[in-house]
Amino acid sequence: MKQIKAKPITAENFKEFGSFTDLLNPEGYSLGDFYQDRLKMHSSGNMQITFSPLLVHKPEKMVVTSAEYHNYTQEGVLCLDDDVIVHVAPAGKDPVPELTEAFLVPRGTMAALNTGAWHLSAIPVNKELAHVLIVLPERTYFNDCVVVDYPEDKWVEIIL
């Protein structure tokens, strides 16, 4: 099984897959204590944006066995109470597990995954259970979600 090392997320190394902002330590221009428009996401059509809680259990090993993508929208991922690993691979119709990269995303930092980027659930680093907020247009999981299971010889193990 291929192993990849999770790396700290930076604007430069994550730009192919999306953008992010630290919501707990905002910087830059503000209107007093209001740091407006720090992270932008587009969504498909006239669908409402929804905010969905996701409870993520820490696995014994961080092994990527499957991934998903969305054709018409970005996905927002915000872990509220732990640092997490977000794994991604370049956008495309066919899965590319061999191009998987893993990023260490600090607690309170929201990532907006680009449309089409292969990904799956964030993985907790320190806690047994992490509380993650997922931001998607309504019913994306039903009408714009392609999930692929990788053959075992394409699985990727993430290490810290």
PDB file of N, CA and C in Angstrom, residues 20-76:
ATOM      1  N   PHE A  20      -8.891  28.036   1.958  1.00  0.00           N
ATOM      2  CA  PHE A  20      -9.234  27.844   3.368  1.00  0.00           C
ATOM      3  C   PHE A  20      -9.063  29.148   4.120  1.00  0.00           C
ATOM      4  N   THR A  21      -9.642  29.198   5.327  1.00  0.00           N
ATOM      5  CA  THR A  21      -9.459  30.345   6.210  1.00  0.00           C
ATOM      6  C   THR A  21      -9.538  29.883   7.654  1.00  0.00           C
ATOM      7  N   ASP A  22      -8.731  30.493   8.496  1.00  0.00           N
ATOM      8  CA  ASP A  22      -8.728  30.194   9.925  1.00  0.00           C
ATOM      9  C   ASP A  22      -9.796  31.063  10.584  1.00  0.00           C
ATOM     10  N   LEU A  23     -10.885  30.438  11.003  1.00  0.00           N
ATOM     11  CA  LEU A  23     -12.000  31.183  11.588  1.00  0.00           C
ATOM     12  C   LEU A  23     -11.760  31.555  13.048  1.00  0.00           C
ATOM     13  N   LEU A  24     -10.833  30.867  13.702  1.00  0.00           N
ATOM     14  CA  LEU A  24     -10.555  31.156  15.107  1.00  0.00           C
ATOM     15  C   LEU A  24      -9.537  32.272  15.280  1.00  0.00           C
ATOM     16  N   ASN A  25      -8.727  32.515  14.250  1.00  0.00           N
ATOM     17  CA  ASN A  25      -7.691  33.548  14.309  1.00  0.00           C
ATOM     18  C   ASN A  25      -7.705  34.372  13.029  1.00  0.00           C
ATOM     19  N   PRO A  26      -8.794  35.105  12.769  1.00  0.00           N
ATOM     20  CA  PRO A  26      -8.885  35.855  11.519  1.00  0.00           C
ATOM     21  C   PRO A  26      -7.873  37.006  11.488  1.00  0.00           C
ATOM     22  N   GLU A  27      -7.429  37.321  10.277  1.00  0.00           N
ATOM     23  CA  GLU A  27      -6.462  38.401  10.076  1.00  0.00           C
ATOM     24  C   GLU A  27      -6.910  39.267   8.919  1.00  0.00           C
ATOM     25  N   GLY A  28      -6.303  40.442   8.814  1.00  0.00           N
ATOM     26  CA  GLY A  28      -6.538  41.316   7.673  1.00  0.00           C
ATOM     27  C   GLY A  28      -7.641  42.330   7.925  1.00  0.00           C
ATOM     28  N   TYR A  29      -8.056  42.948   6.842  1.00  0.00           N
ATOM     29  CA  TYR A  29      -9.068  43.997   6.907  1.00  0.00           C
ATOM     30  C   TYR A  29     -10.339  43.494   7.572  1.00  0.00           C
ATOM     31  N   SER A  30     -10.952  44.339   8.383  1.00  0.00           N
ATOM     32  CA  SER A  30     -12.205  43.974   9.041  1.00  0.00           C
ATOM     33  C   SER A  30     -13.025  45.218   9.309  1.00  0.00           C
ATOM     34  N   LEU A  31     -14.273  44.985   9.612  1.00  0.00           N
ATOM     35  CA  LEU A  31     -15.164  46.048  10.083  1.00  0.00           C
ATOM     36  C   LEU A  31     -15.310  45.812  11.583  1.00  0.00           C
ATOM     37  N   GLY A  32     -14.375  46.326  12.346  1.00  0.00           N
ATOM     38  CA  GLY A  32     -14.346  46.032  13.777  1.00  0.00           C
ATOM     39  C   GLY A  32     -13.969  44.580  13.994  1.00  0.00           C
ATOM     40  N   ASP A  33     -14.865  43.834  14.622  1.00  0.00           N
ATOM     41  CA  ASP A  33     -14.626  42.409  14.868  1.00  0.00           C
ATOM     42  C   ASP A  33     -15.260  41.509  13.810  1.00  0.00           C
ATOM     43  N   PHE A  34     -15.710  42.079  12.709  1.00  0.00           N
ATOM     44  CA  PHE A  34     -16.344  41.316  11.636  1.00  0.00           C
ATOM     45  C   PHE A  34     -15.368  41.198  10.463  1.00  0.00           C
ATOM     46  N   TYR A  35     -14.902  39.999  10.212  1.00  0.00           N
ATOM     47  CA  TYR A  35     -13.967  39.720   9.123  1.00  0.00           C
ATOM     48  C   TYR A  35     -14.754  39.146   7.952  1.00  0.00           C
ATOM     49  N   GLN A  36     -15.258  40.008   7.105  1.00  0.00           N
ATOM     50  CA  GLN A  36     -16.206  39.632   6.068  1.00  0.00           C
ATOM     51  C   GLN A  36     -15.553  38.905   4.892  1.00  0.00           C
ATOM     52  N   ASP A  37     -16.331  38.017   4.306  1.00  0.00           N
ATOM     53  CA  ASP A  37     -15.996  37.386   3.018  1.00  0.00           C
ATOM     54  C   ASP A  37     -14.630  36.714   2.995  1.00  0.00           C
ATOM     55  N   ARG A  38     -14.275  36.011   4.040  1.00  0.00           N
ATOM     56  CA  ARG A  38     -12.961  35.378   4.108  1.00  0.00           C
ATOM     57  C   ARG A  38     -12.849  34.118   3.258  1.00  0.00           C
ATOM     58  N   LEU A  39     -13.948  33.449   3.002  1.00  0.00           N
ATOM     59  CA  LEU A  39     -13.914  32.227   2.208  1.00  0.00           C
ATOM     60  C   LEU A  39     -15.121  32.239   1.295  1.00  0.00           C
ATOM     61  N   LYS A  40     -14.895  32.055   0.018  1.00  0.00           N
ATOM     62  CA  LYS A  40     -15.997  32.085  -0.943  1.00  0.00           C
ATOM     63  C   LYS A  40     -16.187  30.695  -1.532  1.00  0.00           C
ATOM     64  N   MET A  41     -17.457  30.327  -1.711  1.00  0.00           N
ATOM     65  CA  MET A  41     -17.817  29.053  -2.330  1.00  0.00           C
ATOM     66  C   MET A  41     -18.940  29.302  -3.320  1.00  0.00           C
ATOM     67  N   HIS A  42     -18.876  28.646  -4.455  1.00  0.00           N
ATOM     68  CA  HIS A  42     -20.015  28.727  -5.367  1.00  0.00           C
ATOM     69  C   HIS A  42     -20.851  27.466  -5.197  1.00  0.00           C
ATOM     70  N   SER A  43     -22.101  27.565  -5.568  1.00  0.00           N
ATOM     71  CA  SER A  43     -22.978  26.398  -5.504  1.00  0.00           C
ATOM     72  C   SER A  43     -23.786  26.325  -6.794  1.00  0.00           C
ATOM     73  N   SER A  44     -24.425  25.196  -6.984  1.00  0.00           N
ATOM     74  CA  SER A  44     -25.139  24.958  -8.229  1.00  0.00           C
ATOM     75  C   SER A  44     -26.551  25.543  -8.187  1.00  0.00           C
ATOM     76  N   GLY A  45     -26.952  26.136  -9.302  1.00  0.00           N
ATOM     77  CA  GLY A  45     -28.332  26.578  -9.492  1.00  0.00           C
ATOM     78  C   GLY A  45     -28.913  27.413  -8.376  1.00  0.00           C
ATOM     79  N   ASN A  46     -30.158  27.118  -8.035  1.00  0.00           N
ATOM     80  CA  ASN A  46     -30.881  27.878  -7.025  1.00  0.00           C
ATOM     81  C   ASN A  46     -31.033  27.113  -5.718  1.00  0.00           C
ATOM     82  N   MET A  47     -30.193  26.128  -5.508  1.00  0.00           N
ATOM     83  CA  MET A  47     -30.296  25.305  -4.301  1.00  0.00           C
ATOM     84  C   MET A  47     -29.878  26.108  -3.069  1.00  0.00           C
ATOM     85  N   GLN A  48     -30.544  25.830  -1.968  1.00  0.00           N
ATOM     86  CA  GLN A  48     -30.150  26.423  -0.693  1.00  0.00           C
ATOM     87  C   GLN A  48     -28.819  25.825  -0.251  1.00  0.00           C
ATOM     88  N   ILE A  49     -28.030  26.616   0.444  1.00  0.00           N
ATOM     89  CA  ILE A  49     -26.823  26.093   1.074  1.00  0.00           C
ATOM     90  C   ILE A  49     -27.251  25.487   2.411  1.00  0.00           C
ATOM     91  N   THR A  50     -26.741  24.290   2.713  1.00  0.00           N
ATOM     92  CA  THR A  50     -27.085  23.636   3.971  1.00  0.00           C
ATOM     93  C   THR A  50     -25.831  23.428   4.816  1.00  0.00           C
ATOM     94  N   PHE A  51     -26.029  23.357   6.109  1.00  0.00           N
ATOM     95  CA  PHE A  51     -24.957  23.162   7.079  1.00  0.00           C
ATOM     96  C   PHE A  51     -25.280  21.868   7.822  1.00  0.00           C
ATOM     97  N   SER A  52     -24.464  20.843   7.602  1.00  0.00           N
ATOM     98  CA  SER A  52     -24.754  19.509   8.114  1.00  0.00           C
ATOM     99  C   SER A  52     -23.667  19.052   9.081  1.00  0.00           C
ATOM    100  N   PRO A  53     -24.047  18.670  10.308  1.00  0.00           N
ATOM    101  CA  PRO A  53     -23.049  18.125  11.224  1.00  0.00           C
ATOM    102  C   PRO A  53     -22.662  16.706  10.817  1.00  0.00           C
ATOM    103  N   LEU A  54     -21.381  16.412  10.951  1.00  0.00           N
ATOM    104  CA  LEU A  54     -20.854  15.082  10.649  1.00  0.00           C
ATOM    105  C   LEU A  54     -19.997  14.648  11.833  1.00  0.00           C
ATOM    106  N   LEU A  55     -20.308  13.501  12.407  1.00  0.00           N
ATOM    107  CA  LEU A  55     -19.512  12.943  13.493  1.00  0.00           C
ATOM    108  C   LEU A  55     -18.524  11.974  12.865  1.00  0.00           C
ATOM    109  N   VAL A  56     -17.226  12.218  13.083  1.00  0.00           N
ATOM    110  CA  VAL A  56     -16.190  11.411  12.461  1.00  0.00           C
ATOM    111  C   VAL A  56     -15.387  10.706  13.545  1.00  0.00           C
ATOM    112  N   HIS A  57     -15.327   9.388  13.451  1.00  0.00           N
ATOM    113  CA  HIS A  57     -14.585   8.577  14.419  1.00  0.00           C
ATOM    114  C   HIS A  57     -13.173   8.349  13.903  1.00  0.00           C
ATOM    115  N   LYS A  58     -12.209   8.441  14.796  1.00  0.00           N
ATOM    116  CA  LYS A  58     -10.805   8.249  14.435  1.00  0.00           C
ATOM    117  C   LYS A  58     -10.559   6.772  14.128  1.00  0.00           C
ATOM    118  N   PRO A  59     -10.027   6.473  12.944  1.00  0.00           N
ATOM    119  CA  PRO A  59      -9.737   5.071  12.607  1.00  0.00           C
ATOM    120  C   PRO A  59      -8.415   4.630  13.237  1.00  0.00           C
ATOM    121  N   GLU A  60      -8.222   3.332  13.293  1.00  0.00           N
ATOM    122  CA  GLU A  60      -6.956   2.811  13.808  1.00  0.00           C
ATOM    123  C   GLU A  60      -5.798   3.254  12.911  1.00  0.00           C
ATOM    124  N   LYS A  61      -6.005   3.174  11.598  1.00  0.00           N
ATOM    125  CA  LYS A  61      -5.048   3.661  10.604  1.00  0.00           C
ATOM    126  C   LYS A  61      -5.805   4.567   9.637  1.00  0.00           C
ATOM    127  N   MET A  62      -5.107   5.568   9.110  1.00  0.00           N
ATOM    128  CA  MET A  62      -5.721   6.476   8.141  1.00  0.00           C
ATOM    129  C   MET A  62      -5.487   5.909   6.737  1.00  0.00           C
ATOM    130  N   VAL A  63      -6.439   5.134   6.255  1.00  0.00           N
ATOM    131  CA  VAL A  63      -6.312   4.496   4.952  1.00  0.00           C
ATOM    132  C   VAL A  63      -7.442   4.991   4.052  1.00  0.00           C
ATOM    133  N   VAL A  64      -7.073   5.517   2.905  1.00  0.00           N
ATOM    134  CA  VAL A  64      -8.039   6.002   1.919  1.00  0.00           C
ATOM    135  C   VAL A  64      -8.420   4.819   1.033  1.00  0.00           C
ATOM    136  N   THR A  65      -9.666   4.376   1.151  1.00  0.00           N
ATOM    137  CA  THR A  65     -10.158   3.229   0.379  1.00  0.00           C
ATOM    138  C   THR A  65     -11.202   3.640  -0.655  1.00  0.00           C
ATOM    139  N   SER A  66     -11.646   4.899  -0.596  1.00  0.00           N
ATOM    140  CA  SER A  66     -12.649   5.387  -1.540  1.00  0.00           C
ATOM    141  C   SER A  66     -12.601   6.912  -1.561  1.00  0.00           C
ATOM    142  N   ALA A  67     -13.289   7.479  -2.538  1.00  0.00           N
ATOM    143  CA  ALA A  67     -13.357   8.938  -2.656  1.00  0.00           C
ATOM    144  C   ALA A  67     -14.624   9.316  -3.409  1.00  0.00           C
ATOM    145  N   GLU A  68     -14.953  10.593  -3.329  1.00  0.00           N
ATOM    146  CA  GLU A  68     -16.128  11.124  -4.015  1.00  0.00           C
ATOM    147  C   GLU A  68     -15.773  12.460  -4.638  1.00  0.00           C
ATOM    148  N   TYR A  69     -16.635  12.904  -5.562  1.00  0.00           N
ATOM    149  CA  TYR A  69     -16.525  14.264  -6.086  1.00  0.00           C
ATOM    150  C   TYR A  69     -17.913  14.778  -6.418  1.00  0.00           C
ATOM    151  N   HIS A  70     -18.004  16.099  -6.604  1.00  0.00           N
ATOM    152  CA  HIS A  70     -19.253  16.768  -6.976  1.00  0.00           C
ATOM    153  C   HIS A  70     -19.001  17.531  -8.272  1.00  0.00           C
ATOM    154  N   ASN A  71     -19.908  17.402  -9.232  1.00  0.00           N
ATOM    155  CA  ASN A  71     -19.752  18.051 -10.535  1.00  0.00           C
ATOM    156  C   ASN A  71     -20.105  19.536 -10.546  1.00  0.00           C
ATOM    157  N   TYR A  72     -20.999  19.964  -9.641  1.00  0.00           N
ATOM    158  CA  TYR A  72     -21.559  21.304  -9.770  1.00  0.00           C
ATOM    159  C   TYR A  72     -21.372  22.203  -8.568  1.00  0.00           C
ATOM    160  N   THR A  73     -20.618  21.769  -7.589  1.00  0.00           N
ATOM    161  CA  THR A  73     -20.483  22.596  -6.397  1.00  0.00           C
ATOM    162  C   THR A  73     -19.185  22.319  -5.662  1.00  0.00           C
ATOM    163  N   GLN A  74     -18.787  23.277  -4.875  1.00  0.00           N
ATOM    164  CA  GLN A  74     -17.702  23.081  -3.934  1.00  0.00           C
ATOM    165  C   GLN A  74     -18.272  22.460  -2.666  1.00  0.00           C
ATOM    166  N   GLU A  75     -17.393  22.009  -1.775  1.00  0.00           N
ATOM    167  CA  GLU A  75     -17.824  21.496  -0.471  1.00  0.00           C
ATOM    168  C   GLU A  75     -17.003  22.181   0.612  1.00  0.00           C
ATOM    169  N   GLY A  76     -17.695  22.687   1.632  1.00  0.00           N
ATOM    170  CA  GLY A  76     -17.022  23.295   2.771  1.00  0.00           C
ATOM    171  C   GLY A  76     -16.860  22.279   3.886  1.00  0.00           C
TER     172      GLY A  76
END
